[in-house]
Coordinates of C-alpha atoms and ligand atoms in Angstrom, one line a residue:
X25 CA 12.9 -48.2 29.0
X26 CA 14.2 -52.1 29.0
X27 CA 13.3 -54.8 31.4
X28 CA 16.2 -54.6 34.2
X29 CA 19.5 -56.7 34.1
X30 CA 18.4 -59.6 36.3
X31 CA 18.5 -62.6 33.9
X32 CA 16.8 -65.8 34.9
X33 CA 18.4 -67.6 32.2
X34 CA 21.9 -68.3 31.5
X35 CA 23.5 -68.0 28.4
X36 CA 26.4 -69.9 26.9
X37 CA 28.8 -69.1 23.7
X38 CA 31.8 -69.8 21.8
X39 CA 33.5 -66.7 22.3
X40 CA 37.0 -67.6 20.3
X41 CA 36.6 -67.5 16.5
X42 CA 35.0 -70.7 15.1
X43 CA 37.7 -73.4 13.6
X44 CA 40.7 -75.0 14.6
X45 CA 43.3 -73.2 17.3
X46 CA 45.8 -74.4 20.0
X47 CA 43.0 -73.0 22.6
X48 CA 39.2 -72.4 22.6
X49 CA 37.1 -70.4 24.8
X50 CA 33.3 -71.3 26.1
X51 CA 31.6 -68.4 28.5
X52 CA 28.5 -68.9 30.4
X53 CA 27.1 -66.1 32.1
X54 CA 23.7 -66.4 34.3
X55 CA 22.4 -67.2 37.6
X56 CA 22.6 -71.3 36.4
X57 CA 26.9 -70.8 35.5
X58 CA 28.3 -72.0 38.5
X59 CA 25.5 -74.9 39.0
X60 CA 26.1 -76.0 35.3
X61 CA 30.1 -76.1 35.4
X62 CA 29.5 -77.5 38.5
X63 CA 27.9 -80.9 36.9
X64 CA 30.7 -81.2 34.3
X65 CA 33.7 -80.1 35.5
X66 CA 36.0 -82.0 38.0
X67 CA 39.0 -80.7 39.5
X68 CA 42.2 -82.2 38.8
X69 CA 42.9 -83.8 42.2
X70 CA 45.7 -82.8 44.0
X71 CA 48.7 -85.4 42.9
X72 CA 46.8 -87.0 40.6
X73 CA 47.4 -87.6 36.9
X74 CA 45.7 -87.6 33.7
X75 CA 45.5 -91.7 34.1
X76 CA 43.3 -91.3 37.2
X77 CA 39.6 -93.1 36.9
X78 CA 37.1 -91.0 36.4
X79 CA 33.9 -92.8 38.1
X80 CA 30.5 -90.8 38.5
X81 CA 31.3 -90.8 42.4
X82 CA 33.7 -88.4 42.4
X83 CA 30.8 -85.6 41.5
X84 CA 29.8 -86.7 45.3
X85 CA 33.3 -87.2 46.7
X86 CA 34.9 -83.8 45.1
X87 CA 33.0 -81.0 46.1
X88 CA 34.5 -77.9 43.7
X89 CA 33.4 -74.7 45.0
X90 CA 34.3 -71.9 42.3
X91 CA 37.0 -69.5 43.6
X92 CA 36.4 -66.0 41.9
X93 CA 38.8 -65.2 39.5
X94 CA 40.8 -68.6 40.2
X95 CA 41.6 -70.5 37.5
X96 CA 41.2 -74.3 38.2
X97 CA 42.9 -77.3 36.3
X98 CA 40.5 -80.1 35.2
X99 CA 38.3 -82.0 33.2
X100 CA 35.0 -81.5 31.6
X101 CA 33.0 -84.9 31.6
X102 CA 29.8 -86.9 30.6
X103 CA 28.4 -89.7 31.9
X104 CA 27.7 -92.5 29.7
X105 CA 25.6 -95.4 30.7
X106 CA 27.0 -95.1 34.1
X107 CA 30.8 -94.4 33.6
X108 CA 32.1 -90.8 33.0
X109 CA 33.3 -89.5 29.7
X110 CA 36.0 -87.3 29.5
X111 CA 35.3 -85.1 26.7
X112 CA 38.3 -82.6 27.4
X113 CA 41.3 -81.4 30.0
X114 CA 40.1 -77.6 30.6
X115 CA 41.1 -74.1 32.7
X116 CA 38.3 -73.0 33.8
X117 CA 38.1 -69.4 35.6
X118 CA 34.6 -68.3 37.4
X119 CA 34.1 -64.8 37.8
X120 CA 31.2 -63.8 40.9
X121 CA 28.9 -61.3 40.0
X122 CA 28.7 -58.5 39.8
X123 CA 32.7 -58.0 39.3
X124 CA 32.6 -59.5 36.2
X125 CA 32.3 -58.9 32.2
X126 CA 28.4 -59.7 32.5
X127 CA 27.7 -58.3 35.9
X128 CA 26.5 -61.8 36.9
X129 CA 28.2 -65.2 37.6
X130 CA 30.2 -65.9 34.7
X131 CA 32.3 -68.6 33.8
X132 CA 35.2 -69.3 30.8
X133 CA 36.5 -72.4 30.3
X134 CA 39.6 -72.9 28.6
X135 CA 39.5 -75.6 26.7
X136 CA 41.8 -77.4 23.4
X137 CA 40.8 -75.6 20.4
X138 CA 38.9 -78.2 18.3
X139 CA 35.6 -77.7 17.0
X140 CA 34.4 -80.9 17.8
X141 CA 35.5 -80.1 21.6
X142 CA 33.9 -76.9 21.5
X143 CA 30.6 -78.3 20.1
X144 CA 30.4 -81.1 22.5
X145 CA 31.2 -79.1 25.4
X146 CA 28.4 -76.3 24.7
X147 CA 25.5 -79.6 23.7
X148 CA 26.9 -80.2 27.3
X149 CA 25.8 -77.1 28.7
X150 CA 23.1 -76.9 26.6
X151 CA 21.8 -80.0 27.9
X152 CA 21.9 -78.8 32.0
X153 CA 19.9 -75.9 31.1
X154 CA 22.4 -73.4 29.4
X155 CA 21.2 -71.9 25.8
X156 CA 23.1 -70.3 23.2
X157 CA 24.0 -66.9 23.6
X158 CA 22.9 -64.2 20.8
X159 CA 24.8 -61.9 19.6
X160 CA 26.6 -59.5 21.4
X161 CA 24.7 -60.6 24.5
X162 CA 27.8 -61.0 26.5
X163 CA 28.5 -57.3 26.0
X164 CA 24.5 -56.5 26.3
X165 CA 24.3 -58.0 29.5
X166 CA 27.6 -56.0 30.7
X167 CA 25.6 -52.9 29.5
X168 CA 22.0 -53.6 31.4
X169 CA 24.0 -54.3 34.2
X170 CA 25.8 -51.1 34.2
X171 CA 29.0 -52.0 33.9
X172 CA 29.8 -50.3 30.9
X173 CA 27.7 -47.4 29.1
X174 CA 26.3 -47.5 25.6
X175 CA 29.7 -45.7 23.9
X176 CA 31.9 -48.4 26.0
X177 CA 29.6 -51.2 24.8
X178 CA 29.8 -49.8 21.3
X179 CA 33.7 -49.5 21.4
X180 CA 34.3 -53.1 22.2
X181 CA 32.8 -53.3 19.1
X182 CA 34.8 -50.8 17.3
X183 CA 38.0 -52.9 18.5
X184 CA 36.8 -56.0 17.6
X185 CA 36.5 -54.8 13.9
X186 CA 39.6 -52.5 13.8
X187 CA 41.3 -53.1 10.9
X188 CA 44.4 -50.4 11.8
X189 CA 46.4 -50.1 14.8
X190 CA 44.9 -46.6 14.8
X191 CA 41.1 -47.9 15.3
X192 CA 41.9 -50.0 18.1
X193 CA 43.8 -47.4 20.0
X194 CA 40.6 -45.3 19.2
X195 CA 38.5 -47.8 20.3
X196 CA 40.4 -48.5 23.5
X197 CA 40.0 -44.7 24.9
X198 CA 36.4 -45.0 24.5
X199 CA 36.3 -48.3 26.1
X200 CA 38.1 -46.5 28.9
X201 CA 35.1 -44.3 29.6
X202 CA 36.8 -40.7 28.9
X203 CA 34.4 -39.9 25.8
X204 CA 31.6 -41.3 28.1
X205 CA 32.8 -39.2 31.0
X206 CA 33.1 -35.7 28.8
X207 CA 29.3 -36.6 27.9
X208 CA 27.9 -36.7 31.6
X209 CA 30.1 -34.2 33.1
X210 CA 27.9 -31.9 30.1
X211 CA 24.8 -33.5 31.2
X212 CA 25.2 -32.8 35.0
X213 CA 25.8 -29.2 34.0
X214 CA 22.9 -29.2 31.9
X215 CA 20.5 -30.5 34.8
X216 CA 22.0 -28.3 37.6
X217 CA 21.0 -25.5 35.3
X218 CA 17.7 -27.5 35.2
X219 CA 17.1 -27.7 38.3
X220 CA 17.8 -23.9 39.2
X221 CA 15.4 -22.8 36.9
X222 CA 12.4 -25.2 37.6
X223 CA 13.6 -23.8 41.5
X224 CA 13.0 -20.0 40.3
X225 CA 9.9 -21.0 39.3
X226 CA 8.9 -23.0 42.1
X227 CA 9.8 -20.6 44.9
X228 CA 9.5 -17.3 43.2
X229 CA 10.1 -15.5 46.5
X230 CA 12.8 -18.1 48.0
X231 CA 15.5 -18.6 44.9
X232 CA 14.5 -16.4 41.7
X233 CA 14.8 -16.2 38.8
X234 CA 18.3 -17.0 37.8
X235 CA 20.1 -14.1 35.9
X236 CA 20.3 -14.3 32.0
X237 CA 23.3 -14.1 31.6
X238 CA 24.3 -17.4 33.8
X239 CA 22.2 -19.0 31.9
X240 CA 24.0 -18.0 28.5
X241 CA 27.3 -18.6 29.9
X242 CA 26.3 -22.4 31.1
X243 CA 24.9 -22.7 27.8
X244 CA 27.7 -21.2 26.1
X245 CA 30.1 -23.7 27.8
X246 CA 28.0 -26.9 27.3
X247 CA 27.8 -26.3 23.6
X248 CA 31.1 -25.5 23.2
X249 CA 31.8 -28.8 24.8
X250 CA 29.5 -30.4 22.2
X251 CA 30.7 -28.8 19.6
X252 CA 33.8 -30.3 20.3
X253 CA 32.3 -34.0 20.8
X254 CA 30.6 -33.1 17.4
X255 CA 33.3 -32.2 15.7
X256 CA 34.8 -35.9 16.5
X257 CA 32.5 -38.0 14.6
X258 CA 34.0 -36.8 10.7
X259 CA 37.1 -38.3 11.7
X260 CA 35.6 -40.8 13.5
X261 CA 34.0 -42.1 10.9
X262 CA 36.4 -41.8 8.4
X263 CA 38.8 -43.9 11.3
X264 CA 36.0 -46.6 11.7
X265 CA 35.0 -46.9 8.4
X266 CA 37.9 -45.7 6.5
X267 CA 37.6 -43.4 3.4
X268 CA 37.4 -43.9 -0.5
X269 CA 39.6 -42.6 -2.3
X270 CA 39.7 -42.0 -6.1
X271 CA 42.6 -41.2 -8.4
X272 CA 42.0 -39.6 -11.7
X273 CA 43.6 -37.9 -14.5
X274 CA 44.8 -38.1 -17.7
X275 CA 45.5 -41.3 -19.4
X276 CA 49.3 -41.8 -18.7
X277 CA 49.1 -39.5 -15.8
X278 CA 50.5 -42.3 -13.5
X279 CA 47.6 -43.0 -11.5
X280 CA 48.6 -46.6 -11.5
X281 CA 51.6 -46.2 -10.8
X282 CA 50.5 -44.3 -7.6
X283 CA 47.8 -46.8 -6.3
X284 CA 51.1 -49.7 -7.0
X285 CA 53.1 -47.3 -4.6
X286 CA 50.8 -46.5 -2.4
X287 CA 50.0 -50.9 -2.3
X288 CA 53.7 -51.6 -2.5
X289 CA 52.8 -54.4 -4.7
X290 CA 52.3 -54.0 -8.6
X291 CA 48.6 -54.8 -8.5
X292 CA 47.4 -52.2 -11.3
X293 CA 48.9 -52.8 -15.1
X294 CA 51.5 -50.2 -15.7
X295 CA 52.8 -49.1 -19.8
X296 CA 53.4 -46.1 -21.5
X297 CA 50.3 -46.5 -23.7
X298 CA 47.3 -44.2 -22.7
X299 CA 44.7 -46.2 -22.0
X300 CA 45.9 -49.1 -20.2
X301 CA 43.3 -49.0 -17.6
X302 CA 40.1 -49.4 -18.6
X303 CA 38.1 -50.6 -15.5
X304 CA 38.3 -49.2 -12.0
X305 CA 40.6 -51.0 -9.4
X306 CA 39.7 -51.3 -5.7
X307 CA 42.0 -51.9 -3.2
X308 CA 42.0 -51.3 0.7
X309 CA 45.4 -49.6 1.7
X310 CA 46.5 -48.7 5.6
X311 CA 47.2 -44.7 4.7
X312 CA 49.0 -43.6 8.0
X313 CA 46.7 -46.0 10.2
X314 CA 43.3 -44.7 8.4
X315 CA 42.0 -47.4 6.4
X316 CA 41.8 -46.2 2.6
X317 CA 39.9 -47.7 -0.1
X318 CA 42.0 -46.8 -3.2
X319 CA 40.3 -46.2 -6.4
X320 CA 42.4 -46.1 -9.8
X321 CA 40.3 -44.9 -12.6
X322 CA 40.3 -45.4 -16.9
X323 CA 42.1 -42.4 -17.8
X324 CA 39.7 -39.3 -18.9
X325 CA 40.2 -38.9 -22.8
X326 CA 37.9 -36.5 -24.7
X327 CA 37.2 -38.5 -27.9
X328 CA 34.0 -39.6 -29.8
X329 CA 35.1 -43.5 -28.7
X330 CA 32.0 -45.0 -27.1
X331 CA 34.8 -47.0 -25.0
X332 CA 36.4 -43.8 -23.5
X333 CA 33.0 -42.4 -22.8
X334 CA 31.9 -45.2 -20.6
X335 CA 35.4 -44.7 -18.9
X336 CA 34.7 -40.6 -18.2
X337 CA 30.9 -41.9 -17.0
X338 CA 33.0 -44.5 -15.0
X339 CA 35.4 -42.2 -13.6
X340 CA 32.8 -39.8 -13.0
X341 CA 30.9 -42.2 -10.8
X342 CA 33.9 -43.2 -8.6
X343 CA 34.5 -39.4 -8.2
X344 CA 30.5 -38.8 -6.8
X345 CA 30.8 -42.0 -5.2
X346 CA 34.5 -41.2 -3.6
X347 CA 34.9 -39.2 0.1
X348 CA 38.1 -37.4 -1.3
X349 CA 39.7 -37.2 -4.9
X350 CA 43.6 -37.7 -6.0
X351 CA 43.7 -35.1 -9.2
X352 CA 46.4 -36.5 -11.2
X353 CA 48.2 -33.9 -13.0
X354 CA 51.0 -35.2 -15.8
X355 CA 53.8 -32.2 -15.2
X356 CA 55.3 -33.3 -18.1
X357 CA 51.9 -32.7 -20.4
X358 CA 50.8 -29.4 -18.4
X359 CA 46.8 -29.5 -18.4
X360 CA 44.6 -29.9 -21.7
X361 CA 40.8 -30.6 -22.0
X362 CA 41.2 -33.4 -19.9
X363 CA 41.6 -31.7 -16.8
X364 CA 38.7 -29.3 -17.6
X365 CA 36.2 -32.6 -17.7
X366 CA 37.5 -33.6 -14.1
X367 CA 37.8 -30.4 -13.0
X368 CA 33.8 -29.4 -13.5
X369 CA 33.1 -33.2 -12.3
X370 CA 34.5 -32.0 -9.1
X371 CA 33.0 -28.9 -9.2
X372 CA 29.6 -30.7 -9.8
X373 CA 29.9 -33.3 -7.0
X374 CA 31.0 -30.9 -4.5
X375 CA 33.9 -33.3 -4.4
X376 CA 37.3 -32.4 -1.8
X377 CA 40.2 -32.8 -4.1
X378 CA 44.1 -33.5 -3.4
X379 CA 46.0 -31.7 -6.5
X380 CA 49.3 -33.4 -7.0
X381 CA 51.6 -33.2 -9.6
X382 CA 53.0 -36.4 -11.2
X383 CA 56.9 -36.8 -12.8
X384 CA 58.7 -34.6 -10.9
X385 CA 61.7 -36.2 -12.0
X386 CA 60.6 -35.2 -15.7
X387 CA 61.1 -31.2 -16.8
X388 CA 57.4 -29.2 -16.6
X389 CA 55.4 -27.8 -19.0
X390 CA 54.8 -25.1 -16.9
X391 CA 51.1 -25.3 -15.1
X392 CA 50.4 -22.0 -14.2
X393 CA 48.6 -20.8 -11.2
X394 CA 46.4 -17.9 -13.6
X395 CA 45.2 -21.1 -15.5
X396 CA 41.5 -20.8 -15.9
X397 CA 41.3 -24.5 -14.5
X398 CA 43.5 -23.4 -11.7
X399 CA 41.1 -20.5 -11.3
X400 CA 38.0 -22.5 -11.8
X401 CA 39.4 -25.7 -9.3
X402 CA 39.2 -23.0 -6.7
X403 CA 35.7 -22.6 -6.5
X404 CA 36.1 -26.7 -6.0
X405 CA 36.9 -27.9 -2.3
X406 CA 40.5 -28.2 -2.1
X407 CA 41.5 -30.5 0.8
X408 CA 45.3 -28.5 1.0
X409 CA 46.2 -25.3 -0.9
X410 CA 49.4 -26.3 -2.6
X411 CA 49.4 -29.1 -5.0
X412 CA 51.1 -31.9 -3.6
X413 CA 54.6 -33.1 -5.9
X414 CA 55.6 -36.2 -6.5
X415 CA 56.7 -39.1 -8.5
X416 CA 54.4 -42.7 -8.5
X417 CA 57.3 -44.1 -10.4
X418 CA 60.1 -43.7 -7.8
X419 CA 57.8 -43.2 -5.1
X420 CA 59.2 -39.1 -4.2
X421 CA 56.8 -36.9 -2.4
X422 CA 54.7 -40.2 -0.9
X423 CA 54.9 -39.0 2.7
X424 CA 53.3 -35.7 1.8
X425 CA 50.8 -37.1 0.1
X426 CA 50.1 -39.9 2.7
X427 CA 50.2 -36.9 5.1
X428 CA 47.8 -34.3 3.8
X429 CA 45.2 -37.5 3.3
X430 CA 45.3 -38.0 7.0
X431 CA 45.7 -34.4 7.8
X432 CA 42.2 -34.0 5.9
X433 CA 40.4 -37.0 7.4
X434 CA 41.2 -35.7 10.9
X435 CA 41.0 -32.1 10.3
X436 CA 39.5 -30.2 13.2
X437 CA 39.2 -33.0 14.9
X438 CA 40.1 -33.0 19.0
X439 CA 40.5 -36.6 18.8
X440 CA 42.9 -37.3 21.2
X441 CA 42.1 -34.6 24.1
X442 CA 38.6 -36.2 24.1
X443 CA 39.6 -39.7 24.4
X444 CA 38.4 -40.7 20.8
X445 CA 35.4 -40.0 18.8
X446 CA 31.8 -40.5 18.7
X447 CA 30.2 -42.7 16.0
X448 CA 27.5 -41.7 13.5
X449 CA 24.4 -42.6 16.1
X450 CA 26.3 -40.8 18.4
X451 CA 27.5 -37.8 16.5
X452 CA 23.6 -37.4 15.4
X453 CA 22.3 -36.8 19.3
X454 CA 25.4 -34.6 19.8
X455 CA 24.1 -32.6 17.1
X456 CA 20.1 -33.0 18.1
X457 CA 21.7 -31.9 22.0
X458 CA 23.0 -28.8 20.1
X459 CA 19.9 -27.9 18.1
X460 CA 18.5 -27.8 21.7
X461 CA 20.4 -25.9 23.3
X462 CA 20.3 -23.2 19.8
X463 CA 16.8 -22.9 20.8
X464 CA 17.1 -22.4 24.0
X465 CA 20.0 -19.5 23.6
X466 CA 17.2 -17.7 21.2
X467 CA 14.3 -18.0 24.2
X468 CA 16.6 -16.4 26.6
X469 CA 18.1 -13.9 24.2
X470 CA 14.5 -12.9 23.1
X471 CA 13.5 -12.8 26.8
X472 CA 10.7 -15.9 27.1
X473 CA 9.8 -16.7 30.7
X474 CA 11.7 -19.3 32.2
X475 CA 8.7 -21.8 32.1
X476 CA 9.8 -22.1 28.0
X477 CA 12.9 -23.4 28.7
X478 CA 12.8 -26.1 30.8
X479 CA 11.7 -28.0 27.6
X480 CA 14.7 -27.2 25.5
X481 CA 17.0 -28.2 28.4
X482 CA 15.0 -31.7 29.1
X483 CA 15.7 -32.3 25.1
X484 CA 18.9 -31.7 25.3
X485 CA 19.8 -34.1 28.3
X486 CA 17.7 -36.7 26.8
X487 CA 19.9 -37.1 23.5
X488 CA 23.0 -36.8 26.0
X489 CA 21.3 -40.0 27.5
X490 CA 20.4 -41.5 24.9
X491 CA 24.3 -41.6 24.0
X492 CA 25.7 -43.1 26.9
X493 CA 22.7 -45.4 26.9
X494 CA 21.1 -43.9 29.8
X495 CA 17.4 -43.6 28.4
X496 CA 17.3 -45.9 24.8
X497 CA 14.8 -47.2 24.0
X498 CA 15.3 -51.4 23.5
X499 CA 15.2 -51.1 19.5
X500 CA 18.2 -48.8 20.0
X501 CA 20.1 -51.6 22.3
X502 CA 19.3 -54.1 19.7
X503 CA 20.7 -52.4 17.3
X504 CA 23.7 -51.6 18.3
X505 CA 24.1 -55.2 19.6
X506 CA 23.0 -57.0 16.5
X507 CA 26.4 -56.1 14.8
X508 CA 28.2 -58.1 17.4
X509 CA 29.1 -61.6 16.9
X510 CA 28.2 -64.4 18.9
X511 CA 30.3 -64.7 22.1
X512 CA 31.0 -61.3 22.8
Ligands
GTP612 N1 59.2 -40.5 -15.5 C1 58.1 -40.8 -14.8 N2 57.2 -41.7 -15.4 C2 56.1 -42.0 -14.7 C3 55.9 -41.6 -13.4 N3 54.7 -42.1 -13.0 C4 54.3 -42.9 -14.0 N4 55.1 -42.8 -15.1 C5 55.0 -43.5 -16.3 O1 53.9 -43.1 -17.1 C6 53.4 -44.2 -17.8 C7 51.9 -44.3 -17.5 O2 51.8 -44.7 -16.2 P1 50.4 -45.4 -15.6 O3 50.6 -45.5 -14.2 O4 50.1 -46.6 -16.4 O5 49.4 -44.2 -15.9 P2 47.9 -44.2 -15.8 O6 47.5 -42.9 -15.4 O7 47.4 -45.3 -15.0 O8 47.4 -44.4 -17.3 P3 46.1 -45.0 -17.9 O9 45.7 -46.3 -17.2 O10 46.4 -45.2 -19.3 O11 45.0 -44.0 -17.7 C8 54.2 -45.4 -17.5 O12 55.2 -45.6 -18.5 C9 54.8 -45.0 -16.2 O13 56.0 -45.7 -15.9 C10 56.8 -40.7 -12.8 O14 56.7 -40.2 -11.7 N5 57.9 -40.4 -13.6
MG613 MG1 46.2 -46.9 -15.4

């Protein structure tokens, strides 16, 4: 367990991103916040102006009392030699503790966004006993204080780096607690079913043994539940993380074309010569709010070249290295040896595959579904059955294809119902809480006393704990704070 959430020191941080900005923000949160601010701040007096003196006596003669949640107009000053230094014209908003971010006395001070500002106004704090915040400590603090649980303090994160409308939203029904909630509400279960058996062993004669089949149906329920939270963390991670995506196929299939549509922007080289692309292109694409890293690959030509080899061992690579694959098919060709090398690379890799068919607005060599790539691609993981048509040139059948990528990234996945998704540490102790409660569905089932399954129970509402952040241990905690950035 971690030291508790009393701080004796106070921390202080940049919490705006570093550079030039119309406004800047500086937090200090501790038991020292209010005495600190207190030492260089002075109120704007009422009817005064910006031309007032500042003289060191006024520290004695204004006596500023911070106001929870009131912002105050003023000035952050130095003394120099005697006289005072103005050193910026702030808003400054204290927040008591424990209604506030941190859980303790916190303050943010509004000030003009110039570095040099910034800077001298934290040496300031710095100087009357502040230091410099690490990262994520805001946040931690918030955390130890029990403000927020561990999946709330790990979705502030989330939003932070959201790259996609999408993420954010995700991240902002997490912050809200809901996923956190669904996680206890399955842990209290759990320990009231605890509880009853270690009390039908205890008093034998008083409360019983409680009947089997409770048990299973409690059980039952809670994994259900879990399976549910478990089932989250796919998408979850393909929403957080976003998904690579490789598209490969003939030479000339258009698989430029399609990653220049799917940009909007002609960033590949497009001609009708096979073999214009000989390198892979990366580029990061919003598909439908999932972030998408787009891979367009050398076209796969079966020749003795040493060239085109490296490009099949390149394009082979992107497809092991790739979440989900784009085969390319060239209607107007039909399918040659070509499509039987990337068809047994995605047979070997295990690889989920999109099948579209390029040029609809040319006439089809017929591809026929009796094929024996067609019958061999099945034993393949298809991500949807029918292959998907469209044309990269004039952009046709886009939306299907933009659709069955998300549709696969967020298959299965009660996203929404559970207010968002659990992420990878998380989706790990969901599963460990399952394993648990397997075992413990086999020692009832095969009829072990009661004493055996206390243990299986006590396992299982550890890893739910160790989710919200209820039981970590403090490598855990800095951790998942270390990815923060200063300020937060
Ligand atoms: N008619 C038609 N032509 C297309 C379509 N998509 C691509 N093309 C054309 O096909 C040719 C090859 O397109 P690319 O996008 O360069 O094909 P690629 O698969 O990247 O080819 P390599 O880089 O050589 O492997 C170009 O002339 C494209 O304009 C389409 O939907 N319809
Ligand atoms: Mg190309």
């Amino acid at each position: 367990m971690f030291p508790s959430s009393i701080n004796d020191d106070t921390i202080c941080a940049l919490s705006t991103a570093p550079g030039v900005g119309a406004i800047a923000i500086v937090r200090l949160s501790g038991p020292q916040a209010f005495s600190i601010v207190q030492k260089i701040f002075l109120p704007r007096l009422p009817g005064s102006n910006n031309s007032s003196p500042l003289s060191p006596a006024l520290f004695q003669t204004v006596d500023w009392q911070p106001k929870s949640h009131q912002a105050t107009i003023g000035y952050i000053v130095q003394e120099n030699q005697g006289n005072l230094e103005l050193i910026d014209e702030v808003v400054l908003i204290p927040y008591k503790g424990p209604n506030s971010y941190t859980g303790e006395d916190m303050v943010e001070i509004n000030c003009h966004g110039s570095p040099i500002v910034t800077r001298e106004l934290l040496n300031l704090a710095l100087e009357r006993g502040a230091r410099l915040a690490q990262a994520g400590e805001f946040t931690k603090r918030g955390f130890l204080a029990g403000r927020i649980d561990l999946t709330q303090a790990e979705a502030v994160l989330d939003l932070i780096h959201s790259k996609t409308e999408r993420q954010s939203r995700l991240a902002l029904t997490v912050l809200k607690g809901q996923l956190g909630d669904e996680i206890k509400s399955v842990r209290s279960k759990l320990m009231e079913l605890l509880t009853r058996i270690v009390a039908g062993i205890d008093f034998p004669e008083e409360v019983g043994d409680l009947a089997t089949d409770d048990i299973e149906a409690i059980t039952d329920d809670c994994s259900t539940r879990l399976q549910q939270l478990a089932k989250t963390a796919r998408s979850g991670r393909y929403l957080r993380e976003g998904l690579k995506l490789a598209i490969v196929g003939r030479p000339n299939a258009g698989k430029s074309s399609l990653l220049n549509q799917m940009l909007n922007f002609e960033r590949a080289i497009v001609t009708d010569i096979p073999g214009t692309t000989r390198d892979s292109i990366e580029e990061p694409v919003d598909v439908n709010g999932i972030p998408v890293i787009l891979i367009d690959t050398a076209g796969v030509r079966v020749t003795e070249d040493t060239v085109e080899k490296i490009g099949i061992a390149r394009t082979s690579k992107a497809i092991e290295d790739s979440d989900l694959v784009v085969f390319l098919l060239d209607r107007s060709q039909g399918i040659g040896e070509e499509e039987e090398v990337i068809a047994s690379k995605l047979i070997e890799f295990e690889r989920p595959y999109l099948l579209v068919n390029n040029k609809v607005d040319l006439k089809e060599k017929s591809i026929s579904e009796s094929h024996p790539i067609m019958q061999r691609l099945s034993a393949a993981r298809a991500a949807v059955e029918a292959p998907i048509e469209i044309s990269a040139r004039y952009g046709n059948g886009l939306e299907q294809l933009k659709a069955a990528i998300e549709q696969w990234a967020l298959a299965g996945s009660p996203l929404q119902e559970l207010g968002g998704s659990l992420n990878q540490r998380q989706g790990q102790l969901c599963l460990r809480a399952l394993e648990s409660l397997g075992y413990l569905k086999e020692s009832v089932s095969t009829g072990l006393p009661h004493d055996c399954l206390g243990t299986d129970l006590r396992q299982a509402v550890d890893a739910l704990d160790e989710i919200s952040g209820v039981a970590v241990t403090e490598e855990v905690i800095t951790e998942v704070f270390a990815n923060f950035c200063i300020g937060k």
